[in-house]
PDB file of C-alpha atoms and ligand atoms in Angstrom:
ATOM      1  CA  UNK A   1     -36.575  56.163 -89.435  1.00 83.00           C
ATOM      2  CA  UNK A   2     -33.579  57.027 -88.072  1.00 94.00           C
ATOM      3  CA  UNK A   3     -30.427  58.414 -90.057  1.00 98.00           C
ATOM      4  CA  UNK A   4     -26.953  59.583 -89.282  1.00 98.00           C
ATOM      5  CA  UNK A   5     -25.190  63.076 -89.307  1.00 98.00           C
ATOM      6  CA  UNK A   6     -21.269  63.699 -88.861  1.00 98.00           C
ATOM      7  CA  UNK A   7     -20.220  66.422 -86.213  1.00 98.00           C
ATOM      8  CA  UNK A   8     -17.215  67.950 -85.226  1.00 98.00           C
ATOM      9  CA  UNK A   9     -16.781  70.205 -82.218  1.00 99.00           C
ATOM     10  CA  UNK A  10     -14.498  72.416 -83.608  1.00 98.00           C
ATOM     11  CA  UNK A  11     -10.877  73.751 -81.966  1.00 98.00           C
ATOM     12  CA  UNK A  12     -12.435  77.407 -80.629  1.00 98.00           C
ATOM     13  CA  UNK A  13     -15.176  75.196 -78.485  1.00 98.00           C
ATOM     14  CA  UNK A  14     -12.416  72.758 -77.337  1.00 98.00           C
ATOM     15  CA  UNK A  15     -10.195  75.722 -76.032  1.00 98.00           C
ATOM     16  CA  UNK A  16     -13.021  77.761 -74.724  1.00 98.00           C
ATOM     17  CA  UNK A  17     -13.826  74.516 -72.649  1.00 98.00           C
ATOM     18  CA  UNK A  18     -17.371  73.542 -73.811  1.00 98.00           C
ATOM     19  CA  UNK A  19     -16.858  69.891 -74.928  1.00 98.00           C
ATOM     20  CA  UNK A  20     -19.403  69.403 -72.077  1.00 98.00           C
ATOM     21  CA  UNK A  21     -22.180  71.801 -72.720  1.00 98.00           C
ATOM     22  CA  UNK A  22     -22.160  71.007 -76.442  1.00 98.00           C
ATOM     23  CA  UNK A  23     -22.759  67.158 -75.724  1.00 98.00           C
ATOM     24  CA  UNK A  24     -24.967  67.945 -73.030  1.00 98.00           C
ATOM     25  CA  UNK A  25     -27.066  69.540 -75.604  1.00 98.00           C
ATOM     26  CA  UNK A  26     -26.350  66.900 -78.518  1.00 98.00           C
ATOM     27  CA  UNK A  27     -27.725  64.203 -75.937  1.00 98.00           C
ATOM     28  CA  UNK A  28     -31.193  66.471 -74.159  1.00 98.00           C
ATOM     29  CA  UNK A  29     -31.835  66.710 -78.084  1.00 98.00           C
ATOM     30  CA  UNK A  30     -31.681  63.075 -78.377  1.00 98.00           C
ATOM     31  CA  UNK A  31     -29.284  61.562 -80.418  1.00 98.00           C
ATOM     32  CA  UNK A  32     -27.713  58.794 -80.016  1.00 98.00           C
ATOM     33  CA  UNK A  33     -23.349  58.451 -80.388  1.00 98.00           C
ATOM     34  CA  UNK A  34     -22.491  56.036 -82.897  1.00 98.00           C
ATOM     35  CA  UNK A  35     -18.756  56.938 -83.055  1.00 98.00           C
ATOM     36  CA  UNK A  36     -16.415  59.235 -81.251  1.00 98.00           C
ATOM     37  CA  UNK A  37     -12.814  60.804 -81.026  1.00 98.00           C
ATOM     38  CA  UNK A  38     -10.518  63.388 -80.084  1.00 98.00           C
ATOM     39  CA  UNK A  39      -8.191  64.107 -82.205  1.00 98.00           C
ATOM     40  CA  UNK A  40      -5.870  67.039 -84.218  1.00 98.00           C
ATOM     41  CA  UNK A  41      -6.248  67.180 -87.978  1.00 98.00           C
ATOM     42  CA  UNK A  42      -2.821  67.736 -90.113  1.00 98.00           C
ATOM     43  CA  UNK A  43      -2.994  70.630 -92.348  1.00 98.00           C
ATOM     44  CA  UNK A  44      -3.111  68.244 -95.262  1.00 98.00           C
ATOM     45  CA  UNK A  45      -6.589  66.237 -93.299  1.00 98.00           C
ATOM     46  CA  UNK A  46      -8.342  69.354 -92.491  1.00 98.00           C
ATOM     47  CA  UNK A  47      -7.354  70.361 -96.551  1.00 98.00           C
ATOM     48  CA  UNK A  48      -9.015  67.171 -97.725  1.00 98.00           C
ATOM     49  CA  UNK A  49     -11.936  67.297 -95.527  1.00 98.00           C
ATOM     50  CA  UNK A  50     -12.906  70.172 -97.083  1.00 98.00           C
ATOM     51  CA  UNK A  51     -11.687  69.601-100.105  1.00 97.00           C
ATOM     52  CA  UNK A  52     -15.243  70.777-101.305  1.00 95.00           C
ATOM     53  CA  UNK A  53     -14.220  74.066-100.226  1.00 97.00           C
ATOM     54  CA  UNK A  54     -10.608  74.265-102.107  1.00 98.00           C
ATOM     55  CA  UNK A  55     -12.100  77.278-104.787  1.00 98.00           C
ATOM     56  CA  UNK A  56     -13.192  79.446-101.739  1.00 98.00           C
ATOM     57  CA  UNK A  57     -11.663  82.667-100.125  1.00 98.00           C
ATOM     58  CA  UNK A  58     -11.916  81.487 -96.835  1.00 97.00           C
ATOM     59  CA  UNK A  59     -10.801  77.780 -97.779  1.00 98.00           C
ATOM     60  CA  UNK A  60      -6.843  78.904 -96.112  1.00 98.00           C
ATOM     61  CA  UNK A  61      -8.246  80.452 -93.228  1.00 98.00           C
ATOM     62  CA  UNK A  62     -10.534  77.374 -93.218  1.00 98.00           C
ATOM     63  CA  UNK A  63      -7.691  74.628 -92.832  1.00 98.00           C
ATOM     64  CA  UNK A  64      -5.255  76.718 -90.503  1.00 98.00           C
ATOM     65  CA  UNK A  65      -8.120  77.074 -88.189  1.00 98.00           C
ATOM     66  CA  UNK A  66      -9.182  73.475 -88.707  1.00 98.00           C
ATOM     67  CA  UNK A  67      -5.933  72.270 -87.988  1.00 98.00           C
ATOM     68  CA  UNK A  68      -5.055  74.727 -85.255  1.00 98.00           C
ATOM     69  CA  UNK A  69      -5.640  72.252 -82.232  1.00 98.00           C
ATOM     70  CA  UNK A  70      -8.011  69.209 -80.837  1.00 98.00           C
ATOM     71  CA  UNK A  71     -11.637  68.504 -82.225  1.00 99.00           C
ATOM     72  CA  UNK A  72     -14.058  65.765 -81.489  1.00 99.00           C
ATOM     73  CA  UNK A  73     -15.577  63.940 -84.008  1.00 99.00           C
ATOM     74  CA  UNK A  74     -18.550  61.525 -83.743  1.00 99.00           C
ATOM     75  CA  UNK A  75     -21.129  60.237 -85.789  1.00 98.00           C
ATOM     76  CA  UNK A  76     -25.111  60.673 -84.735  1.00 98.00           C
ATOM     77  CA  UNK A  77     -28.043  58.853 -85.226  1.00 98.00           C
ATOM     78  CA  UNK A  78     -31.618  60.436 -84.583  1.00 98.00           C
ATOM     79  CA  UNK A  79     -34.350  60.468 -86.943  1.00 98.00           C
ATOM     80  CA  UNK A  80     -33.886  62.908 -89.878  1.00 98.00           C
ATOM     81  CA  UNK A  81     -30.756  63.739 -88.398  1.00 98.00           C
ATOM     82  CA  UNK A  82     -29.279  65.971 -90.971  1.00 98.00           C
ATOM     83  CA  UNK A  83     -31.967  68.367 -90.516  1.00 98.00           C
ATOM     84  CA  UNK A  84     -32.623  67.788 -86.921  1.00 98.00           C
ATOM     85  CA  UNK A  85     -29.026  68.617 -86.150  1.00 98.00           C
ATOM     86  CA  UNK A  86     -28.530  71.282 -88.276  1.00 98.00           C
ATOM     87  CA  UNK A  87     -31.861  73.053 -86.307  1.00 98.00           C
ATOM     88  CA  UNK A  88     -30.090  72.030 -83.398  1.00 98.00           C
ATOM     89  CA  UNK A  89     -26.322  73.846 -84.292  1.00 98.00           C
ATOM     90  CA  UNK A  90     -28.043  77.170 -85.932  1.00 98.00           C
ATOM     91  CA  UNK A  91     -26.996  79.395 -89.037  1.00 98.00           C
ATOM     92  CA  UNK A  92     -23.662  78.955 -89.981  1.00 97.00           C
ATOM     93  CA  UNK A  93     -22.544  82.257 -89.249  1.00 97.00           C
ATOM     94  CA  UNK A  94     -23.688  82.862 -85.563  1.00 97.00           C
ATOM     95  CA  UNK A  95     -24.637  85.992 -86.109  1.00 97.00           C
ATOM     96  CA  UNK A  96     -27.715  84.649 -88.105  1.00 98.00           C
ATOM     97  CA  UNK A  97     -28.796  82.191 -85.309  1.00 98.00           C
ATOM     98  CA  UNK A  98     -31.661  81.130 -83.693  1.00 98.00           C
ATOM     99  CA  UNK A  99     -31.381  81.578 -79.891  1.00 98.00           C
ATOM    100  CA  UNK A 100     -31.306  78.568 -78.103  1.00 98.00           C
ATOM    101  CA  UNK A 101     -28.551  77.138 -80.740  1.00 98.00           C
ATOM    102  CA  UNK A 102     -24.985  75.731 -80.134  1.00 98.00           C
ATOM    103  CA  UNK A 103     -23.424  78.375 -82.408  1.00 98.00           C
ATOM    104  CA  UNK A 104     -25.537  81.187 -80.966  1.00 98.00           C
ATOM    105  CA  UNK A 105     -23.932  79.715 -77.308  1.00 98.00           C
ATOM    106  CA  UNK A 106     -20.813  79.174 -78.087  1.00 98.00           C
ATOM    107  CA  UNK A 107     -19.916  80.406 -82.094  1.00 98.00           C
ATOM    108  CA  UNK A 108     -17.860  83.758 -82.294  1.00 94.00           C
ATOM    109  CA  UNK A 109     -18.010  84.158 -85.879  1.00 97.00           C
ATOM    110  CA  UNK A 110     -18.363  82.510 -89.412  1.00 97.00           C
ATOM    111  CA  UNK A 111     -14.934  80.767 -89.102  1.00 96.00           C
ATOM    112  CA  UNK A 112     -14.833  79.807 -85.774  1.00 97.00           C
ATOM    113  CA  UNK A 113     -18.545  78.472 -85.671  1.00 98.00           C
ATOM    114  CA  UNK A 114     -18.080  75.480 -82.633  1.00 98.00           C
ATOM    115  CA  UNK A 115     -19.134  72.695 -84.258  1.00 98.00           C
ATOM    116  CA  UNK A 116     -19.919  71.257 -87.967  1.00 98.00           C
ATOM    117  CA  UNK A 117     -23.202  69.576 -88.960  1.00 98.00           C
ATOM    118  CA  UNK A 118     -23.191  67.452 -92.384  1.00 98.00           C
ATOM    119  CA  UNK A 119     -25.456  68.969 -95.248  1.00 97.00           C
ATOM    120  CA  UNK A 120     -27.086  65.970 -96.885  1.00 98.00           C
ATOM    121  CA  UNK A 121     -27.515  62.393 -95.622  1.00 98.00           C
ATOM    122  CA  UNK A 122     -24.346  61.302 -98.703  1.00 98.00           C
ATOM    123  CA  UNK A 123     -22.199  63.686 -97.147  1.00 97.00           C
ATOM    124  CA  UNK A 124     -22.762  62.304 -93.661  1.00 98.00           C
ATOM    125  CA  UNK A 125     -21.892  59.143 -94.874  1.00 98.00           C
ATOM    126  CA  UNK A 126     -18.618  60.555 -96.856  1.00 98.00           C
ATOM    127  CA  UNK A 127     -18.016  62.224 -93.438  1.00 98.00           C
ATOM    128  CA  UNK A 128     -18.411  59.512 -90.992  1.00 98.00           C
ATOM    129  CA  UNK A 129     -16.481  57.196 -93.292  1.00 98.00           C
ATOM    130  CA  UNK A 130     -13.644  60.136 -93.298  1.00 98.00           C
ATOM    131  CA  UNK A 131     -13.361  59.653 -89.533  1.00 98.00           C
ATOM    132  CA  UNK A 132     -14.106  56.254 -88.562  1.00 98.00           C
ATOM    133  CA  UNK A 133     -13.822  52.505 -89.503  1.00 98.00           C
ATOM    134  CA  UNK A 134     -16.249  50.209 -89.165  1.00 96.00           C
ATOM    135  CA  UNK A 135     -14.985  49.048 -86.098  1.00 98.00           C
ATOM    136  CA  UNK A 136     -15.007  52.447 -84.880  1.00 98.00           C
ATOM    137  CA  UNK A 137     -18.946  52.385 -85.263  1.00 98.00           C
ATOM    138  CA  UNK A 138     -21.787  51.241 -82.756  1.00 97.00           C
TER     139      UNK A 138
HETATM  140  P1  CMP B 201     -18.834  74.104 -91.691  1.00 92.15           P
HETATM  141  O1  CMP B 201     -20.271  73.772 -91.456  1.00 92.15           O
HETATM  142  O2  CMP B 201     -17.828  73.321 -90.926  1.00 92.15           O
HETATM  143  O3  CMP B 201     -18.518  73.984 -93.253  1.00 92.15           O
HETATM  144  C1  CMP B 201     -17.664  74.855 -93.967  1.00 92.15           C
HETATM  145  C2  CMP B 201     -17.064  75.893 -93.076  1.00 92.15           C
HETATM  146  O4  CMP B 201     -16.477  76.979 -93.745  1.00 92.15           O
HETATM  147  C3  CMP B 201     -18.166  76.530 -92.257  1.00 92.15           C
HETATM  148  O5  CMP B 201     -18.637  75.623 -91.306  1.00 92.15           O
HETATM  149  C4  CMP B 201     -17.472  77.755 -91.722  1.00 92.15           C
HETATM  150  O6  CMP B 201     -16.772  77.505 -90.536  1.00 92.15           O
HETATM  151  C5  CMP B 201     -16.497  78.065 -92.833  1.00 92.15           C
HETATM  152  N1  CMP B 201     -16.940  79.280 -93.517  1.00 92.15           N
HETATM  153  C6  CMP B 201     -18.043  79.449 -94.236  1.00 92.15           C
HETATM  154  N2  CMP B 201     -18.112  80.709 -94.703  1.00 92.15           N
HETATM  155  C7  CMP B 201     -17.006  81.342 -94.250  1.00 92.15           C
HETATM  156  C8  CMP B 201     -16.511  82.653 -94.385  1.00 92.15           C
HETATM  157  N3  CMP B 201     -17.165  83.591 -95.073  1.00 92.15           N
HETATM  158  N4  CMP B 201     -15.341  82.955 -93.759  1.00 92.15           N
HETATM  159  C9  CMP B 201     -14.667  82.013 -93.058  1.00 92.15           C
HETATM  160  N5  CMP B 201     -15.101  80.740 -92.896  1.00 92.15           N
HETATM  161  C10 CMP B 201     -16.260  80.413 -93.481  1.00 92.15           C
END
């Protein structure tokens, strides 16, 4: 059955230019776009996205980054599409993965990672709904 994942190609990837090669690869892979933008987070967005984060080291470093220029956003649908896109993306510290991965492309370290991948199918929802309306989604 297919399910949905939230992605965001994060500001090092826009900058470095790969929008392009990292949908390339979201699409061989097969998932289908449900939802899309470009956009720049505020400090306060990127803060509240992550909110999970807040009690973390890395959580200032996190939303300065986060908010340091353009990302696209969309929402994916594939089967088992948590998992499939989080095989897909590789470890989250680039170091740690698998060839043949966006991050392992394109990552240059824990922080600057290229893209996100939700964790769970409830955050996916939280996430898409974060981005985009229900208008917003096809
Ligand atoms: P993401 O999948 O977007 O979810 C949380 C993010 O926190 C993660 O990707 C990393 O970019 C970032 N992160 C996780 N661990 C660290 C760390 N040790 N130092 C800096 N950033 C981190």
């Amino acid at each position: 059955m297919s399910t949905l994942t939230f992605t965001m190609i994060k500001p090092d990837a826009v900058r470095a230019g790969n929008i392009g090669n990292i949908l390339a690869m979201i699409n061989q892979a097969g998932f289908r776009i449900a939802a899309m933008k470009y956009l720049k987070l505020s400090e306060q967005q990127a803060g509240q996205f992550y909110a999970v984060h807040a009690h973390r080291p890395f959580y200032p470093e996190l939303v300065a980054f986060m908010s340091s220029g353009p990302i696209v956003a969309a929402v994916l649908e594939k089967e088992d599409a948590v998992a499939s896109f989080r095989t897909l993306i590789g470890a989250t510290n680039p170091a740690d993965a698998a060839e043949g991965t966006i991050r392992k492309l394109y990552a240059a370290n824990v922080g600057e990672n290229a893209v996100h991948g939700s964790d769970s199918d409830e955050n996916a929802q939280i996430e898409a709904n974060f981005f985009f309306s229900s208008l917003e989604r096809f």
